[in-house]
PDB file of C-alpha atoms in Angstrom:
ATOM      1  CA  UNK A 286       0.000   0.000   0.000  1.00  0.00           C
ATOM      2  CA  UNK A 287       2.723   2.507   0.906  1.00  0.00           C
ATOM      3  CA  UNK A 288       5.012   1.778  -2.051  1.00  0.00           C
ATOM      4  CA  UNK A 289       3.258   4.086  -4.550  1.00  0.00           C
ATOM      5  CA  UNK A 290       2.612   6.941  -2.167  1.00  0.00           C
ATOM      6  CA  UNK A 291       3.634   9.784  -4.477  1.00  0.00           C
ATOM      7  CA  UNK A 292       2.443   8.491  -7.849  1.00  0.00           C
ATOM      8  CA  UNK A 293      -1.045   9.251  -9.054  1.00  0.00           C
ATOM      9  CA  UNK A 294      -2.661   5.921  -9.833  1.00  0.00           C
ATOM     10  CA  UNK A 295      -5.977   4.059  -9.919  1.00  0.00           C
ATOM     11  CA  UNK A 296      -7.097   2.531  -6.626  1.00  0.00           C
ATOM     12  CA  UNK A 297      -6.228  -1.106  -5.983  1.00  0.00           C
ATOM     13  CA  UNK A 298      -9.044  -3.621  -5.539  1.00  0.00           C
ATOM     14  CA  UNK A 299      -8.695  -3.507  -1.726  1.00  0.00           C
ATOM     15  CA  UNK A 300      -8.568   0.313  -1.648  1.00  0.00           C
ATOM     16  CA  UNK A 301     -11.636   0.491  -3.898  1.00  0.00           C
ATOM     17  CA  UNK A 302     -13.522  -1.874  -1.593  1.00  0.00           C
ATOM     18  CA  UNK A 303     -12.686   0.148   1.549  1.00  0.00           C
ATOM     19  CA  UNK A 304     -13.454   3.453  -0.197  1.00  0.00           C
ATOM     20  CA  UNK A 305     -16.780   2.302  -1.691  1.00  0.00           C
ATOM     21  CA  UNK A 306     -17.898   0.794   1.644  1.00  0.00           C
ATOM     22  CA  UNK A 307     -17.411   4.166   3.325  1.00  0.00           C
ATOM     23  CA  UNK A 308     -19.013   6.083   0.457  1.00  0.00           C
ATOM     24  CA  UNK A 309     -22.020   3.734   0.320  1.00  0.00           C
ATOM     25  CA  UNK A 310     -22.872   4.617   3.940  1.00  0.00           C
ATOM     26  CA  UNK A 311     -23.804   8.072   2.656  1.00  0.00           C
ATOM     27  CA  UNK A 312     -24.950   7.676  -0.956  1.00  0.00           C
ATOM     28  CA  UNK A 313     -25.759   3.956  -1.260  1.00  0.00           C
ATOM     29  CA  UNK A 314     -26.066   2.679  -4.812  1.00  0.00           C
ATOM     30  CA  UNK A 315     -25.764   6.196  -6.171  1.00  0.00           C
ATOM     31  CA  UNK A 316     -22.010   5.502  -6.388  1.00  0.00           C
ATOM     32  CA  UNK A 317     -22.669   4.195  -9.898  1.00  0.00           C
ATOM     33  CA  UNK A 318     -23.965   7.646 -10.902  1.00  0.00           C
ATOM     34  CA  UNK A 319     -20.578   9.145 -10.032  1.00  0.00           C
ATOM     35  CA  UNK A 320     -18.786   6.909 -12.533  1.00  0.00           C
ATOM     36  CA  UNK A 321     -21.433   6.352 -15.229  1.00  0.00           C
ATOM     37  CA  UNK A 322     -22.009   9.974 -16.149  1.00  0.00           C
ATOM     38  CA  UNK A 323     -23.506  11.110 -19.424  1.00  0.00           C
ATOM     39  CA  UNK A 324     -21.530  14.363 -19.740  1.00  0.00           C
ATOM     40  CA  UNK A 325     -17.971  13.045 -19.395  1.00  0.00           C
ATOM     41  CA  UNK A 326     -16.020  10.035 -18.090  1.00  0.00           C
ATOM     42  CA  UNK A 327     -14.975  10.398 -14.452  1.00  0.00           C
ATOM     43  CA  UNK A 328     -12.693   8.262 -12.298  1.00  0.00           C
ATOM     44  CA  UNK A 329     -11.144   8.007  -8.853  1.00  0.00           C
ATOM     45  CA  UNK A 330      -7.381   8.371  -8.494  1.00  0.00           C
ATOM     46  CA  UNK A 331      -5.086   7.987  -5.506  1.00  0.00           C
ATOM     47  CA  UNK A 332      -2.330  10.555  -4.978  1.00  0.00           C
ATOM     48  CA  UNK A 333      -0.393  10.903  -1.716  1.00  0.00           C
ATOM     49  CA  UNK A 334      -2.908   8.734   0.207  1.00  0.00           C
ATOM     50  CA  UNK A 335      -5.824  10.944  -0.911  1.00  0.00           C
ATOM     51  CA  UNK A 336      -8.624   9.864  -3.238  1.00  0.00           C
ATOM     52  CA  UNK A 337      -9.537  12.358  -5.957  1.00  0.00           C
ATOM     53  CA  UNK A 338     -12.565  12.390  -8.239  1.00  0.00           C
ATOM     54  CA  UNK A 339     -11.750  13.897 -11.619  1.00  0.00           C
ATOM     55  CA  UNK A 340     -12.653  13.730 -15.280  1.00  0.00           C
ATOM     56  CA  UNK A 341     -10.565  11.425 -17.469  1.00  0.00           C
ATOM     57  CA  UNK A 342      -9.586  14.481 -19.522  1.00  0.00           C
ATOM     58  CA  UNK A 343      -8.172  16.214 -16.437  1.00  0.00           C
ATOM     59  CA  UNK A 344      -6.318  13.061 -15.359  1.00  0.00           C
ATOM     60  CA  UNK A 345      -4.682  12.766 -18.795  1.00  0.00           C
ATOM     61  CA  UNK A 346      -3.612  16.415 -18.625  1.00  0.00           C
ATOM     62  CA  UNK A 347      -2.191  15.944 -15.099  1.00  0.00           C
ATOM     63  CA  UNK A 348       0.210  13.276 -16.351  1.00  0.00           C
ATOM     64  CA  UNK A 349       2.377  16.050 -17.796  1.00  0.00           C
ATOM     65  CA  UNK A 350       2.856  17.589 -14.316  1.00  0.00           C
ATOM     66  CA  UNK A 351       5.786  16.261 -12.284  1.00  0.00           C
ATOM     67  CA  UNK A 352       4.422  14.053  -9.515  1.00  0.00           C
ATOM     68  CA  UNK A 353       6.200  16.034  -6.785  1.00  0.00           C
ATOM     69  CA  UNK A 354       4.634  19.246  -8.122  1.00  0.00           C
ATOM     70  CA  UNK A 355       1.076  17.857  -8.356  1.00  0.00           C
ATOM     71  CA  UNK A 356      -0.809  19.032  -5.266  1.00  0.00           C
ATOM     72  CA  UNK A 357      -4.403  18.171  -6.125  1.00  0.00           C
ATOM     73  CA  UNK A 358      -6.558  17.014  -9.012  1.00  0.00           C
ATOM     74  CA  UNK A 359     -10.327  17.296  -9.146  1.00  0.00           C
ATOM     75  CA  UNK A 360     -12.334  16.889  -5.929  1.00  0.00           C
ATOM     76  CA  UNK A 361     -10.653  15.339  -2.900  1.00  0.00           C
ATOM     77  CA  UNK A 362     -12.993  12.764  -1.349  1.00  0.00           C
ATOM     78  CA  UNK A 363     -10.757  11.957   1.601  1.00  0.00           C
ATOM     79  CA  UNK A 364      -7.670  10.053   2.574  1.00  0.00           C
ATOM     80  CA  UNK A 365      -6.478   6.651   3.632  1.00  0.00           C
ATOM     81  CA  UNK A 366      -5.065   6.470   7.135  1.00  0.00           C
ATOM     82  CA  UNK A 367      -1.840   4.654   7.933  1.00  0.00           C
ATOM     83  CA  UNK A 368      -3.910   1.659   9.080  1.00  0.00           C
ATOM     84  CA  UNK A 369      -5.654   1.440   5.675  1.00  0.00           C
ATOM     85  CA  UNK A 370      -9.014   2.891   6.756  1.00  0.00           C
ATOM     86  CA  UNK A 371     -10.654   5.645   4.729  1.00  0.00           C
ATOM     87  CA  UNK A 372     -11.732   9.008   6.148  1.00  0.00           C
ATOM     88  CA  UNK A 373     -14.045  11.252   4.139  1.00  0.00           C
ATOM     89  CA  UNK A 374     -13.075  14.942   3.939  1.00  0.00           C
ATOM     90  CA  UNK A 375     -15.386  17.920   3.943  1.00  0.00           C
ATOM     91  CA  UNK A 376     -14.213  18.678   0.394  1.00  0.00           C
ATOM     92  CA  UNK A 377     -16.555  15.874  -0.795  1.00  0.00           C
ATOM     93  CA  UNK A 378     -19.631  17.508   0.750  1.00  0.00           C
ATOM     94  CA  UNK A 379     -21.084  18.988  -2.453  1.00  0.00           C
ATOM     95  CA  UNK A 380     -21.076  15.604  -4.168  1.00  0.00           C
ATOM     96  CA  UNK A 381     -22.320  13.737  -1.087  1.00  0.00           C
ATOM     97  CA  UNK A 382     -25.191  16.213  -0.681  1.00  0.00           C
ATOM     98  CA  UNK A 383     -26.205  15.738  -4.303  1.00  0.00           C
ATOM     99  CA  UNK A 384     -26.544  11.942  -3.983  1.00  0.00           C
ATOM    100  CA  UNK A 385     -27.309  11.473  -0.261  1.00  0.00           C
ATOM    101  CA  UNK A 386     -29.971   8.944   0.675  1.00  0.00           C
ATOM    102  CA  UNK A 387     -30.638  10.430   4.112  1.00  0.00           C
ATOM    103  CA  UNK A 388     -30.479  13.998   5.396  1.00  0.00           C
ATOM    104  CA  UNK A 389     -30.935  15.830   8.680  1.00  0.00           C
ATOM    105  CA  UNK A 390     -31.922  19.492   8.744  1.00  0.00           C
ATOM    106  CA  UNK A 391     -30.822  21.511  11.768  1.00  0.00           C
ATOM    107  CA  UNK A 392     -32.546  24.479  13.362  1.00  0.00           C
ATOM    108  CA  UNK A 393     -30.788  27.873  13.214  1.00  0.00           C
ATOM    109  CA  UNK A 394     -29.838  27.696  16.920  1.00  0.00           C
ATOM    110  CA  UNK A 395     -27.948  24.397  16.345  1.00  0.00           C
ATOM    111  CA  UNK A 396     -26.113  25.443  13.167  1.00  0.00           C
ATOM    112  CA  UNK A 397     -23.267  27.277  14.870  1.00  0.00           C
ATOM    113  CA  UNK A 398     -22.716  24.482  17.384  1.00  0.00           C
ATOM    114  CA  UNK A 399     -22.490  21.938  14.553  1.00  0.00           C
ATOM    115  CA  UNK A 400     -20.061  24.154  12.618  1.00  0.00           C
ATOM    116  CA  UNK A 401     -17.813  24.272  15.687  1.00  0.00           C
ATOM    117  CA  UNK A 402     -17.536  20.485  15.509  1.00  0.00           C
ATOM    118  CA  UNK A 403     -20.167  19.467  18.067  1.00  0.00           C
ATOM    119  CA  UNK A 404     -22.714  16.681  17.672  1.00  0.00           C
ATOM    120  CA  UNK A 405     -26.374  17.464  16.967  1.00  0.00           C
ATOM    121  CA  UNK A 406     -28.821  17.141  19.843  1.00  0.00           C
ATOM    122  CA  UNK A 407     -32.497  16.323  19.430  1.00  0.00           C
ATOM    123  CA  UNK A 408     -33.389  19.904  20.366  1.00  0.00           C
ATOM    124  CA  UNK A 409     -31.428  21.099  17.306  1.00  0.00           C
ATOM    125  CA  UNK A 410     -33.056  18.817  14.722  1.00  0.00           C
ATOM    126  CA  UNK A 411     -35.542  20.594  12.454  1.00  0.00           C
ATOM    127  CA  UNK A 412     -36.443  17.513  10.416  1.00  0.00           C
ATOM    128  CA  UNK A 413     -34.986  14.204   9.371  1.00  0.00           C
ATOM    129  CA  UNK A 414     -35.468  11.897   6.384  1.00  0.00           C
ATOM    130  CA  UNK A 415     -38.203   9.414   7.287  1.00  0.00           C
ATOM    131  CA  UNK A 416     -36.985   5.869   7.912  1.00  0.00           C
ATOM    132  CA  UNK A 417     -33.363   6.774   8.677  1.00  0.00           C
ATOM    133  CA  UNK A 418     -31.768   3.817  10.486  1.00  0.00           C
ATOM    134  CA  UNK A 419     -29.368   4.007  13.434  1.00  0.00           C
ATOM    135  CA  UNK A 420     -25.660   4.463  12.516  1.00  0.00           C
ATOM    136  CA  UNK A 421     -26.553   5.633   9.012  1.00  0.00           C
ATOM    137  CA  UNK A 422     -24.435   8.218   7.202  1.00  0.00           C
ATOM    138  CA  UNK A 423     -26.380  11.465   6.732  1.00  0.00           C
ATOM    139  CA  UNK A 424     -25.769  14.850   5.165  1.00  0.00           C
ATOM    140  CA  UNK A 425     -26.543  17.707   7.561  1.00  0.00           C
ATOM    141  CA  UNK A 426     -28.232  20.787   6.096  1.00  0.00           C
ATOM    142  CA  UNK A 427     -29.683  23.984   7.490  1.00  0.00           C
ATOM    143  CA  UNK A 428     -33.415  24.641   7.043  1.00  0.00           C
ATOM    144  CA  UNK A 429     -32.585  26.543   3.840  1.00  0.00           C
ATOM    145  CA  UNK A 430     -31.216  23.226   2.427  1.00  0.00           C
ATOM    146  CA  UNK A 431     -27.574  24.415   2.428  1.00  0.00           C
ATOM    147  CA  UNK A 432     -25.255  21.455   3.173  1.00  0.00           C
ATOM    148  CA  UNK A 433     -23.256  22.080   6.371  1.00  0.00           C
ATOM    149  CA  UNK A 434     -21.488  18.755   6.774  1.00  0.00           C
ATOM    150  CA  UNK A 435     -22.105  15.068   7.332  1.00  0.00           C
ATOM    151  CA  UNK A 436     -22.338  12.658  10.204  1.00  0.00           C
ATOM    152  CA  UNK A 437     -23.699   9.358  11.452  1.00  0.00           C
ATOM    153  CA  UNK A 438     -27.055   8.984  13.189  1.00  0.00           C
ATOM    154  CA  UNK A 439     -26.909   7.949  16.831  1.00  0.00           C
ATOM    155  CA  UNK A 440     -30.573   6.903  16.735  1.00  0.00           C
ATOM    156  CA  UNK A 441     -33.121   5.920  14.118  1.00  0.00           C
ATOM    157  CA  UNK A 442     -35.939   8.270  13.101  1.00  0.00           C
ATOM    158  CA  UNK A 443     -38.434   6.272  15.183  1.00  0.00           C
ATOM    159  CA  UNK A 444     -36.226   6.355  18.307  1.00  0.00           C
ATOM    160  CA  UNK A 445     -35.750  10.119  17.966  1.00  0.00           C
ATOM    161  CA  UNK A 446     -39.424  10.844  18.512  1.00  0.00           C
ATOM    162  CA  UNK A 447     -39.279   9.774  22.174  1.00  0.00           C
ATOM    163  CA  UNK A 448     -35.820  11.108  23.047  1.00  0.00           C
ATOM    164  CA  UNK A 449     -34.850  13.656  25.651  1.00  0.00           C
ATOM    165  CA  UNK A 450     -34.047  17.054  23.993  1.00  0.00           C
ATOM    166  CA  UNK A 451     -30.446  16.849  25.280  1.00  0.00           C
ATOM    167  CA  UNK A 452     -29.789  13.426  23.660  1.00  0.00           C
ATOM    168  CA  UNK A 453     -27.351  13.168  20.745  1.00  0.00           C
ATOM    169  CA  UNK A 454     -29.051  12.387  17.419  1.00  0.00           C
ATOM    170  CA  UNK A 455     -26.183  12.846  14.923  1.00  0.00           C
ATOM    171  CA  UNK A 456     -22.471  12.329  15.529  1.00  0.00           C
ATOM    172  CA  UNK A 457     -20.489  15.005  13.685  1.00  0.00           C
ATOM    173  CA  UNK A 458     -18.048  13.444  11.210  1.00  0.00           C
ATOM    174  CA  UNK A 459     -17.161  16.583   9.271  1.00  0.00           C
ATOM    175  CA  UNK A 460     -18.509  20.114   8.842  1.00  0.00           C
ATOM    176  CA  UNK A 461     -17.693  23.199   6.785  1.00  0.00           C
ATOM    177  CA  UNK A 462     -16.069  24.776   9.847  1.00  0.00           C
ATOM    178  CA  UNK A 463     -13.133  22.452   9.082  1.00  0.00           C
ATOM    179  CA  UNK A 464     -12.146  24.774   6.246  1.00  0.00           C
ATOM    180  CA  UNK A 465     -11.040  27.188   8.980  1.00  0.00           C
ATOM    181  CA  UNK A 466      -9.990  24.731  11.706  1.00  0.00           C
ATOM    182  CA  UNK A 467      -7.929  22.394   9.490  1.00  0.00           C
ATOM    183  CA  UNK A 468      -7.005  24.477   6.469  1.00  0.00           C
ATOM    184  CA  UNK A 469      -3.366  23.320   6.463  1.00  0.00           C
ATOM    185  CA  UNK A 470      -4.214  19.599   6.311  1.00  0.00           C
ATOM    186  CA  UNK A 471      -7.235  19.516   3.976  1.00  0.00           C
ATOM    187  CA  UNK A 472      -5.316  19.308   0.713  1.00  0.00           C
TER     188      UNK A 472
END
């Protein structure tokens, strides 16, 4: 896994499996829509432990850039950790929001808390996609439908109805506040 760290290359079978398992928690079978596009051919490439989503045309053009000089290509979906696990980055939010199966909308009073990296409490939930299971990946939006980040549900939709207002409903995985908190490490 570590031998091709600096070369831009397609994902191996094992890397693809780990990456798609993580991605499917948020967008399910919509993964196929990312690859089978009508406008242009797109692919996933690994460069310096990060997975990028880019058009084939852009990937071909990037070959002419020296690998040490290539910083980024396309949209960064996240990175592989040293243990081989995959962690989604906030830079993938726009694409996740487009294809998300489940969403949670937060009230204005909970927006700032979420953007500071805190989990979402029941008192901050405006609405939630019906039938959301426990431990499901969700995209978090404000009531104006602007994507703010993504997380994992702590409870199912049905369990949330009877919860205490101070109970955690969504665990924060990533939010747009990371652009300020982690700007050095995002790319």
